Coordinates of C-alpha atoms and ligand atoms in Angstrom, one line a residue:
Chain A
M1 CA 0.1 -0.2 0.0
K2 CA 0.6 3.6 -0.7
A3 CA -0.1 6.9 1.6
R4 CA 0.9 10.3 2.1
L5 CA 1.3 11.1 6.1
V6 CA 2.0 14.3 7.8
L7 CA 4.3 13.1 10.3
R8 CA 5.1 15.8 13.4
F9 CA 8.0 15.1 15.7
P10 CA 8.2 16.5 19.0
P11 CA 11.7 18.5 19.5
L12 CA 13.5 15.7 21.7
L13 CA 12.9 13.6 18.8
V14 CA 14.4 15.5 15.9
D15 CA 17.8 14.5 15.9
Q16 CA 17.1 10.6 16.2
P17 CA 16.8 8.4 13.2
V18 CA 13.3 7.7 13.4
V19 CA 12.8 7.6 10.2
Y20 CA 15.7 5.9 9.0
K21 CA 14.5 3.0 11.2
L22 CA 11.4 2.7 9.0
I23 CA 13.3 1.8 6.3
K24 CA 15.5 -1.1 8.1
D25 CA 13.3 -2.4 10.4
Y26 CA 9.6 -2.4 8.4
N27 CA 11.1 -2.4 4.8
L28 CA 9.2 1.0 4.0
V29 CA 10.1 2.8 1.0
F30 CA 9.6 6.6 1.1
N31 CA 10.0 9.3 -0.7
I32 CA 10.2 12.8 1.6
L33 CA 8.2 15.3 0.0
R34 CA 8.5 18.0 2.5
A35 CA 10.9 18.6 5.5
D36 CA 11.0 21.5 7.9
I37 CA 12.7 20.3 10.8
T38 CA 14.7 22.9 12.9
P39 CA 16.1 22.3 16.5
D40 CA 14.7 23.0 19.8
S41 CA 11.1 23.0 18.0
E42 CA 8.8 20.6 16.5
G43 CA 9.8 19.1 13.1
L44 CA 7.2 18.4 10.3
M45 CA 7.8 15.8 7.6
V46 CA 5.3 15.0 4.6
L47 CA 6.3 11.3 3.2
E48 CA 4.9 9.2 0.6
I49 CA 5.5 5.6 2.2
E50 CA 4.9 2.3 0.5
G51 CA 5.0 -1.0 1.7
D52 CA 3.3 -3.9 2.7
E53 CA 0.2 -3.4 4.5
N54 CA 1.5 -5.3 7.8
D55 CA 4.7 -3.9 7.8
F56 CA 3.1 -0.2 6.8
K57 CA 0.8 -0.8 10.2
Q58 CA 3.9 -2.0 12.3
G59 CA 5.9 1.3 11.3
L60 CA 2.8 3.7 12.1
E61 CA 2.8 2.0 15.4
Y62 CA 6.6 2.2 16.1
L63 CA 6.2 6.0 14.8
E64 CA 3.4 6.5 17.4
K65 CA 5.1 4.8 20.4
R66 CA 8.2 7.3 19.7
G67 CA 5.9 10.1 19.8
V68 CA 5.4 11.4 16.4
K69 CA 2.0 12.2 15.2
V70 CA 1.1 10.4 12.3
Q71 CA -2.0 12.2 10.1
P72 CA -2.8 11.6 6.6
L73 CA -2.1 14.2 4.2
S74 CA -5.4 16.1 4.7
Q75 CA -5.0 19.0 2.3
D76 CA -4.9 19.0 -1.2
V77 CA -4.4 21.3 -3.6
V78 CA -6.1 21.8 -6.9
M79 CA -5.8 22.7 -10.3
I80 CA -9.0 24.3 -11.9
E81 CA -8.4 23.7 -15.0
E82 CA -10.9 26.1 -16.6
L83 CA -9.2 29.2 -14.8
C84 CA -5.7 28.1 -15.7
T85 CA -4.1 30.1 -18.5
H86 CA -1.0 28.0 -18.8
C87 CA 1.2 31.1 -18.5
G88 CA 3.7 28.9 -16.5
A89 CA 4.4 31.3 -13.7
C90 CA 3.7 28.6 -11.2
V91 CA 6.2 26.1 -12.9
V92 CA 9.6 27.4 -11.6
H93 CA 8.2 28.0 -8.1
C94 CA 6.7 24.5 -7.5
P95 CA 9.3 22.6 -5.3
T96 CA 8.6 18.9 -6.6
G97 CA 7.8 19.3 -10.4
A98 CA 4.0 18.6 -9.7
L99 CA 3.5 21.3 -12.1
Y100 CA 5.4 21.6 -15.3
Y101 CA 4.9 22.1 -19.1
D102 CA 4.0 19.5 -21.5
E103 CA 5.6 19.6 -25.3
E104 CA 2.6 21.7 -26.4
R105 CA 3.6 24.3 -23.8
R106 CA 0.5 23.7 -21.7
V107 CA 0.9 23.8 -17.9
L108 CA -0.2 20.2 -16.3
F109 CA -0.7 19.2 -12.7
A110 CA 0.7 16.1 -11.7
S111 CA -1.3 15.9 -8.0
E112 CA 0.5 12.6 -7.2
K113 CA 3.8 15.0 -6.8
C114 CA 1.9 17.7 -4.8
V115 CA 2.7 18.4 -1.1
A116 CA -0.2 20.7 -0.7
C117 CA 2.7 23.8 -0.1
E118 CA 0.5 26.3 -1.3
I119 CA 3.4 28.1 -3.1
C120 CA 1.3 27.9 -6.5
V121 CA -1.7 29.3 -4.5
E122 CA -0.1 32.3 -3.7
I123 CA 1.6 32.9 -7.0
C124 CA -0.9 32.0 -9.6
P125 CA -2.6 35.5 -10.7
Y126 CA -5.8 33.6 -12.0
R127 CA -6.7 31.5 -9.0
A128 CA -6.4 28.5 -10.9
M129 CA -4.6 26.8 -7.9
E130 CA -6.8 26.3 -4.7
V131 CA -7.1 24.6 -1.5
R132 CA -9.3 21.8 -0.6
L133 CA -9.8 20.2 2.5
E134 CA -10.5 16.5 2.8
Chain B
M1 CA 8.9 37.3 -55.5
R2 CA 6.3 39.6 -57.1
E3 CA 5.1 42.4 -54.3
R4 CA 1.6 41.5 -53.3
T5 CA -1.1 44.2 -52.3
I6 CA -3.6 43.6 -49.1
E7 CA -6.5 44.5 -52.0
E8 CA -4.9 41.6 -53.9
I9 CA -5.2 39.2 -50.4
N10 CA -8.5 40.3 -49.4
E11 CA -9.6 38.9 -52.9
K12 CA -8.0 35.4 -52.0
I13 CA -9.8 35.5 -48.7
K14 CA -13.3 36.3 -50.4
K15 CA -12.3 33.4 -53.1
G16 CA -11.1 31.3 -50.4
T17 CA -7.8 30.9 -51.8
V18 CA -5.7 32.5 -49.4
V19 CA -2.5 30.9 -47.9
V20 CA -2.3 31.7 -44.4
L21 CA 0.0 30.3 -41.6
T22 CA 0.4 31.0 -38.1
A23 CA 3.7 32.7 -37.3
E24 CA 5.0 29.7 -35.4
E25 CA 3.9 27.6 -38.5
V26 CA 5.9 29.6 -40.8
I27 CA 9.0 29.4 -39.1
E28 CA 9.1 25.7 -39.6
M29 CA 7.9 26.1 -43.8
A30 CA 10.9 28.8 -44.3
K31 CA 13.2 26.2 -43.0
E32 CA 12.1 24.0 -45.2
E33 CA 11.6 25.7 -48.3
G34 CA 13.9 28.4 -47.7
Y35 CA 12.6 32.2 -47.4
A36 CA 12.4 33.2 -51.1
K37 CA 10.1 30.3 -52.3
A38 CA 7.7 30.0 -48.6
A39 CA 7.2 33.8 -49.0
E40 CA 6.0 33.0 -52.7
K41 CA 3.4 30.9 -51.2
V42 CA 2.4 32.6 -48.0
D43 CA 0.0 35.2 -48.1
V44 CA -0.8 36.2 -44.5
V45 CA 1.0 35.3 -41.1
T46 CA -0.7 35.5 -37.7
T47 CA 0.4 36.2 -34.5
G48 CA -0.8 36.1 -31.1
T49 CA 0.0 37.1 -27.4
F50 CA -1.9 36.8 -24.1
G51 CA -0.5 38.1 -20.7
P52 CA -1.0 40.5 -18.5
M53 CA -1.7 44.1 -20.0
C54 CA -1.7 46.8 -17.3
S55 CA -2.3 49.5 -19.2
S56 CA -5.9 48.5 -20.3
G57 CA -9.4 49.8 -19.5
I58 CA -13.0 50.4 -20.5
I59 CA -15.3 53.5 -21.2
I60 CA -19.0 52.6 -20.5
N61 CA -21.7 54.6 -21.1
F62 CA -24.6 53.8 -18.7
G63 CA -27.6 55.1 -19.7
H64 CA -29.6 58.1 -18.1
P65 CA -31.8 57.3 -15.0
V66 CA -34.8 59.5 -13.8
P67 CA -34.0 61.9 -12.4
R68 CA -30.7 62.2 -14.5
I69 CA -27.3 62.5 -12.9
K70 CA -24.1 64.1 -14.0
K71 CA -22.0 61.6 -11.8
S72 CA -18.6 63.5 -10.7
R73 CA -17.7 59.9 -8.3
V74 CA -18.5 56.5 -9.8
W75 CA -17.4 52.9 -8.4
L76 CA -18.2 49.4 -10.0
N77 CA -18.0 46.7 -7.6
D78 CA -16.4 49.4 -5.2
V79 CA -13.5 49.8 -7.7
P80 CA -13.0 53.6 -8.2
A81 CA -13.7 54.4 -11.9
Y82 CA -12.9 57.9 -13.4
G83 CA -16.2 59.8 -13.7
G84 CA -14.8 63.4 -15.1
L85 CA -16.2 62.8 -18.3
A86 CA -19.8 64.1 -18.9
A87 CA -23.1 63.0 -17.2
V88 CA -22.8 59.1 -17.8
D89 CA -19.8 58.2 -19.2
L90 CA -17.0 56.7 -17.4
Y91 CA -13.3 54.8 -17.6
L92 CA -12.8 52.0 -15.4
G93 CA -8.7 51.4 -15.3
A94 CA -7.6 47.4 -15.4
T95 CA -5.1 48.3 -12.1
A96 CA -7.7 49.9 -10.1
I97 CA -8.3 48.8 -6.5
P98 CA -10.8 49.5 -3.8
E99 CA -10.1 52.2 -1.5
N100 CA -10.8 50.0 1.4
D101 CA -8.2 46.9 0.0
P102 CA -5.4 46.7 2.7
A103 CA -3.2 46.8 -0.6
N104 CA 0.4 46.0 0.4
T105 CA -0.3 47.3 4.4
N106 CA -0.3 43.0 4.7
Y107 CA 2.5 42.6 2.6
P108 CA 2.6 41.1 -0.1
G109 CA -1.0 42.0 -0.8
E110 CA -3.3 39.5 -2.4
F111 CA -5.0 42.4 -4.4
K112 CA -8.2 39.8 -4.5
Y113 CA -10.4 42.2 -6.7
G114 CA -10.0 45.1 -8.8
G115 CA -10.6 46.9 -12.3
G116 CA -9.2 43.8 -14.3
H117 CA -11.4 41.8 -12.5
V118 CA -14.8 44.2 -13.0
I119 CA -14.1 43.6 -16.7
E120 CA -13.8 40.0 -16.3
D121 CA -17.3 40.1 -14.8
L122 CA -18.7 42.4 -16.8
V123 CA -18.0 40.9 -20.3
S124 CA -19.1 37.4 -18.8
G125 CA -22.7 38.9 -18.5
K126 CA -22.4 39.2 -14.8
D127 CA -24.4 42.0 -12.9
I128 CA -22.0 44.8 -11.5
L129 CA -22.9 47.2 -8.7
L130 CA -22.7 51.0 -10.0
Y131 CA -22.6 53.4 -7.4
A132 CA -22.5 57.1 -8.4
E133 CA -22.2 60.7 -6.5
G134 CA -23.2 64.0 -8.6
Y135 CA -23.1 67.3 -6.8
G136 CA -26.5 68.2 -8.7
T137 CA -27.5 70.8 -11.2
D138 CA -30.9 72.5 -12.6
C139 CA -30.3 69.7 -15.8
Y140 CA -28.8 66.9 -13.6
P141 CA -30.6 67.0 -9.9
R142 CA -29.9 63.6 -9.1
K143 CA -26.9 63.2 -6.1
E144 CA -26.6 59.8 -6.0
L145 CA -27.1 56.6 -7.8
E146 CA -27.2 52.7 -6.7
T147 CA -28.3 50.5 -9.5
Y148 CA -26.8 47.3 -10.9
I149 CA -25.7 47.1 -14.3
N150 CA -24.6 44.9 -16.8
I151 CA -23.4 44.4 -20.3
N152 CA -27.1 44.4 -22.0
T153 CA -28.4 47.3 -19.8
I154 CA -25.4 49.8 -20.5
N155 CA -25.3 51.3 -24.0
E156 CA -21.5 51.2 -24.9
V157 CA -18.8 49.2 -23.5
I158 CA -15.7 50.3 -25.4
L159 CA -12.3 48.3 -24.5
F160 CA -9.6 50.8 -24.6
N161 CA -6.1 49.9 -23.8
P162 CA -3.3 52.8 -24.0
R163 CA -0.7 50.5 -24.2
N164 CA -0.2 46.9 -25.0
C165 CA 1.3 44.6 -27.3
Y166 CA 4.7 45.7 -25.8
Q167 CA 7.3 45.1 -28.5
N168 CA 9.9 42.7 -26.6
Y169 CA 10.1 43.2 -22.6
N170 CA 12.4 42.9 -20.0
V171 CA 13.6 39.6 -18.3
A172 CA 13.2 39.9 -14.7
V173 CA 15.7 39.0 -12.2
N174 CA 16.4 39.6 -8.5
L175 CA 20.1 39.8 -7.5
S176 CA 19.3 41.3 -3.7
N177 CA 19.2 38.6 -0.8
R178 CA 15.2 38.7 0.1
T179 CA 12.0 37.6 -1.9
I180 CA 10.3 40.6 -4.2
Y181 CA 6.9 40.7 -5.5
T182 CA 6.8 42.6 -8.9
Y183 CA 4.8 43.1 -11.9
M184 CA 6.7 40.8 -13.3
G185 CA 5.6 37.9 -10.7
V186 CA 7.4 36.9 -7.6
L187 CA 11.4 36.7 -7.8
K188 CA 13.3 34.4 -5.6
P189 CA 16.5 35.9 -3.8
N190 CA 20.0 35.8 -5.4
L191 CA 19.0 35.0 -8.9
G192 CA 16.4 32.5 -7.8
N193 CA 14.5 32.7 -11.1
A194 CA 14.0 34.8 -14.2
N195 CA 10.6 35.8 -15.3
Y196 CA 9.6 36.7 -18.6
C197 CA 6.8 38.2 -20.4
S198 CA 6.6 38.0 -24.3
A199 CA 5.4 35.1 -26.7
G200 CA 8.6 35.7 -28.5
Q201 CA 8.2 34.3 -31.9
L202 CA 4.7 34.4 -32.0
S203 CA 4.1 38.1 -30.8
P204 CA 2.7 40.5 -33.3
L205 CA 5.4 43.4 -33.1
L206 CA 8.2 41.3 -32.9
K207 CA 7.3 39.8 -36.5
D208 CA 6.6 42.9 -37.9
P209 CA 9.2 44.7 -36.0
L210 CA 9.3 48.1 -38.2
Y211 CA 5.7 48.2 -38.4
E212 CA 5.6 47.7 -42.0
T213 CA 2.1 46.5 -42.0
I214 CA 0.8 47.2 -38.6
G215 CA -0.4 50.9 -38.2
V216 CA -3.2 53.0 -37.0
G217 CA -6.8 51.3 -38.2
T218 CA -5.2 47.8 -38.4
R219 CA -7.9 45.3 -37.9
I220 CA -7.1 42.8 -35.1
F221 CA -8.3 40.0 -33.0
L222 CA -8.7 41.7 -29.4
G223 CA -10.3 39.6 -26.6
G224 CA -12.0 37.3 -28.7
G225 CA -14.1 39.9 -30.9
I226 CA -12.5 42.4 -33.6
G227 CA -10.7 45.4 -32.8
Y228 CA -8.6 47.9 -34.1
V229 CA -5.0 49.5 -33.5
A230 CA -6.1 52.9 -32.6
W231 CA -2.8 54.9 -32.2
W232 CA 1.0 53.9 -31.4
G233 CA 0.7 53.0 -27.8
T234 CA 2.0 55.4 -24.5
Q235 CA 5.6 54.8 -24.4
H236 CA 6.0 53.8 -27.7
S237 CA 9.8 53.9 -28.1
P238 CA 11.0 52.7 -31.7
A239 CA 14.5 54.5 -31.6
V240 CA 16.2 51.7 -29.5
P241 CA 18.8 49.2 -30.6
R242 CA 18.1 46.6 -33.2
N243 CA 19.6 43.3 -34.5
E244 CA 20.2 42.6 -38.1
L245 CA 16.4 42.0 -38.7
G246 CA 15.6 45.2 -37.2
I247 CA 13.9 43.4 -34.2
P248 CA 14.7 45.5 -31.0
K249 CA 16.7 43.9 -28.2
V250 CA 14.8 46.0 -25.4
P251 CA 11.3 47.1 -25.0
A252 CA 10.4 49.0 -27.9
G253 CA 7.4 49.9 -29.5
T254 CA 3.5 49.4 -28.1
L255 CA 0.1 49.8 -29.4
A256 CA -3.3 51.6 -28.2
L257 CA -6.2 49.3 -29.2
I258 CA -9.5 49.6 -29.1
G259 CA -12.8 47.6 -29.6
D260 CA -16.3 46.5 -28.9
L261 CA -16.2 44.8 -25.3
K262 CA -20.0 43.6 -26.3
Q263 CA -18.1 41.4 -28.8
M264 CA -15.6 40.0 -26.1
S265 CA -15.3 37.1 -24.2
P266 CA -13.9 36.5 -20.7
K267 CA -11.6 33.6 -22.2
W268 CA -9.5 36.3 -23.7
L269 CA -9.6 39.1 -20.9
R270 CA -9.0 37.5 -17.4
G271 CA -8.6 39.5 -14.2
A272 CA -5.2 39.0 -12.4
S273 CA -4.2 39.4 -8.7
I274 CA -0.2 39.8 -8.9
R275 CA 0.9 39.0 -5.4
G276 CA 2.4 42.2 -3.6
Y277 CA 2.0 44.3 -7.0
G278 CA -1.6 44.7 -7.8
V279 CA -4.6 43.9 -10.1
S280 CA -4.3 43.2 -13.9
L281 CA -6.3 42.4 -16.7
A282 CA -4.8 39.9 -19.1
V283 CA -5.7 40.4 -22.6
G284 CA -5.5 38.1 -25.7
V285 CA -4.4 39.8 -29.1
G286 CA -3.7 38.6 -32.8
I287 CA -2.5 40.7 -35.4
P288 CA -2.6 39.5 -38.9
I289 CA 0.6 40.5 -40.9
P290 CA 0.0 40.6 -44.8
I291 CA 3.2 39.2 -46.8
L292 CA 3.7 41.8 -49.0
N293 CA 7.6 41.3 -50.0
E294 CA 10.0 38.8 -48.9
E295 CA 11.4 41.6 -45.9
I296 CA 8.2 41.1 -44.7
F297 CA 8.3 37.4 -44.6
R298 CA 11.8 37.3 -43.3
R299 CA 11.1 39.0 -40.5
A300 CA 7.5 37.5 -40.0
S301 CA 9.5 34.1 -40.0
A302 CA 11.9 35.2 -37.3
S303 CA 12.3 32.7 -34.8
D304 CA 13.0 32.3 -31.0
E305 CA 16.6 31.9 -31.7
E306 CA 16.9 35.3 -33.6
I307 CA 14.6 37.2 -30.8
T308 CA 16.7 38.7 -27.8
A309 CA 15.6 39.8 -24.6
P310 CA 17.3 42.1 -21.8
V311 CA 18.0 40.3 -18.2
V312 CA 17.1 43.7 -15.8
D313 CA 17.6 43.3 -12.0
Y314 CA 14.1 44.3 -10.6
S315 CA 15.4 44.4 -6.9
D316 CA 17.6 47.5 -7.9
A317 CA 18.3 48.5 -11.6
Y318 CA 14.6 48.7 -12.3
P319 CA 13.2 50.6 -9.5
N320 CA 15.7 53.2 -9.7
R321 CA 15.7 53.5 -13.4
K322 CA 19.3 52.3 -13.9
S323 CA 19.9 51.1 -17.4
E324 CA 22.1 48.5 -16.5
I325 CA 21.6 45.3 -18.4
L326 CA 23.1 41.6 -17.0
A327 CA 22.7 39.8 -19.7
E328 CA 21.0 39.2 -23.6
V329 CA 19.1 36.2 -23.8
T330 CA 17.2 34.6 -26.8
Y331 CA 13.5 33.4 -26.3
A332 CA 14.5 30.0 -27.2
Q333 CA 17.1 30.0 -24.4
L334 CA 14.3 31.1 -21.9
K335 CA 11.9 28.5 -23.1
S336 CA 14.6 25.9 -22.4
G337 CA 13.7 26.8 -18.8
E338 CA 17.1 28.2 -17.7
I339 CA 19.3 30.8 -18.9
E340 CA 22.8 31.7 -17.6
V341 CA 23.1 35.4 -15.7
L342 CA 26.5 36.2 -13.8
G343 CA 27.8 32.7 -14.3
K344 CA 24.9 31.3 -12.4
K345 CA 22.1 28.9 -13.9
V346 CA 18.6 30.5 -13.4
P347 CA 15.7 28.9 -14.1
T348 CA 13.0 30.7 -16.3
A349 CA 9.3 31.0 -15.9
S350 CA 6.8 33.2 -18.1
L351 CA 3.9 35.5 -17.5
S352 CA 2.5 35.4 -20.7
S353 CA 0.8 32.4 -21.9
Y354 CA 2.5 30.7 -25.2
Y355 CA 0.0 28.3 -25.4
K356 CA -2.6 30.6 -25.5
A357 CA -1.2 32.8 -27.8
K358 CA -1.0 30.0 -30.1
E359 CA -4.4 29.3 -29.7
I360 CA -5.3 33.0 -30.9
A361 CA -2.9 33.0 -33.8
T362 CA -5.0 29.8 -34.9
I363 CA -8.3 31.2 -34.2
L364 CA -7.3 34.4 -36.3
K365 CA -5.9 32.1 -38.8
N366 CA -8.8 30.2 -39.4
W367 CA -11.4 33.8 -39.4
I368 CA -9.1 34.5 -42.3
K369 CA -9.6 31.4 -44.2
E370 CA -13.1 31.2 -43.7
G371 CA -13.2 34.7 -45.3
K372 CA -14.5 36.2 -42.0
F373 CA -12.0 38.6 -41.5
L374 CA -10.4 40.9 -43.9
L375 CA -7.2 42.6 -44.0
T376 CA -6.7 46.5 -43.6
K377 CA -4.2 49.0 -44.9
P378 CA -2.8 51.5 -42.1
V379 CA -4.6 54.4 -42.3
E380 CA -1.5 56.2 -40.9
P381 CA 1.7 54.4 -40.3
L382 CA 3.4 53.8 -36.4
P383 CA 6.2 56.3 -35.8
G384 CA 9.3 54.0 -36.8
P385 CA 13.2 53.9 -35.5
E386 CA 13.8 57.0 -38.3
S387 CA 11.7 59.2 -36.4
G388 CA 14.1 59.0 -33.6
M389 CA 11.2 58.8 -30.8
K390 CA 12.1 57.4 -27.6
T391 CA 10.1 57.1 -24.1
K392 CA 11.4 60.4 -22.1
P393 CA 11.8 59.9 -18.4
C394 CA 10.1 62.4 -15.6
E395 CA 12.5 64.1 -14.4
I396 CA 11.5 66.0 -11.1
R397 CA 11.4 69.6 -10.9
K398 CA 11.2 71.2 -7.4
P399 CA 7.9 73.0 -6.9
Y400 CA 9.0 77.1 -7.6
T401 CA 9.4 78.2 -3.9
E402 CA 9.8 82.2 -3.6
E403 CA 13.3 83.2 -2.3
L404 CA 13.1 85.6 0.2
Ligands
SF4_1 S1 0.4 30.3 -12.6 FE1 -1.8 29.8 -13.0 S2 -2.4 30.0 -14.9 FE2 -0.3 30.1 -14.5 S3 0.2 28.1 -15.6 FE3 0.2 28.2 -13.2 S4 -1.8 27.4 -12.4 FE4 -1.9 27.9 -14.6
SF4_2 S1 1.1 23.3 -3.3 FE1 1.8 24.0 -5.8 S2 3.7 24.4 -5.8 FE2 3.7 23.1 -3.7 S3 3.6 20.8 -4.4 FE3 1.8 21.3 -5.1 S4 2.1 22.0 -7.1 FE4 3.9 22.4 -6.3

């Protein structure tokens, strides 16, 4: 199975290799979509995790035991296609390549790559990118 | 080749035998067949552009109420318009914002709604709240008016844009160490990105760089309807450095455009909220270039590799009007996604939509092929490079103070 999760680390956990354990002990493959970790404060990470269902469950239990708060990524950024002018002002600002040009220079949105950072929502002059709460 | 006249081309349009290519298609053809041979075949090249054009606005005559009013101040959906013309005429500019908009007091401002959005809403057929104040006269006694109007209830609504279709434009970068919010978009610090705003090889004035066919009176695609070149645009500055083809290397010519908003569509007139800068209106414009001779064809088939733009720092050089150009890059480089500035690789972004520009050039091509759009000969040419005309700066003169 595969899921996008938001992990919140308590300050004392920030410099411990919790995420590393997920690979080593639970065979989980993951992609870091966003990481915001500063010493002395809560850390935030958005991960896309993939693995066997059992490993997945145990991995999450392990995280929760260590004090990491785990939530599914509950916020989605969507493209309202009829509002998009395909200018491309957002493309250069999207940190994950979720917004990109095709060969026709049309701007497309690959939602599976989006980490809901909302940068494009701020940047798009035509309000074509919108935050949707699930 | 034998020279063509506009009349001949129009005859072909009426007969349905005209050969029209978009400014992108013609590049390919010229490469394959050579300029001379291709020029023989092509009668018209269509161009297009779609991007924020701040110097745009509408003239409205909203009709006379009972009793009549001579409004002096007027608002549309809370956005202030200019009321200093007659009784019920007004001009609404694209960049106007409501007086209570927080603007950049909560920097970078969002600029959610302004003149550009009113224009988009009006052309979409939505009701707009009109509020007007007058001082009252014997012939116009009413002092206040509040009513909804829409595109069908008003007499005229004329899109009149004092400056559109900039011939070439700066590529904006940021040399400072903080993010800046400009009309050229959000610029990340330390050359984080480079933003440009031209359709390059599809852009009207880049394909007729010496204004050989586009002039006062030229019929064009404007906002989805038919419009005209009214005059040269404000800040028209033809006397600038140009390349061998006569294509300017820096912002140069501009056009003032006019047309009936009632024919237009919200698809091609879009209000824009530019973070930290303000409101604007994205305008779709398409201009046909009649191929009267081989030179005109050669220039109309210039490609992105042959057109360059200057890279300018918007953290200092632009706001302080310093003429420093950091680099000269081609539109081909800009479209590749990365340019080099001061030895650094900088990712590029566009504010004008190439995709929409191409769509406009294609629509105009089809209009001409279907016989719905005839070409015009300019009533008056635009001032060209030989005119020596250049934009003047505003030199600040201190107000007169009497010496004691
Ligand atoms: S900035 Fe907005 S309009 Fe432009 S390509 Fe991105 S989503 Fe589309
Ligand atoms: S929110 Fe926008 S900028 Fe951020 S990752 Fe998603 S698409 Fe990219």
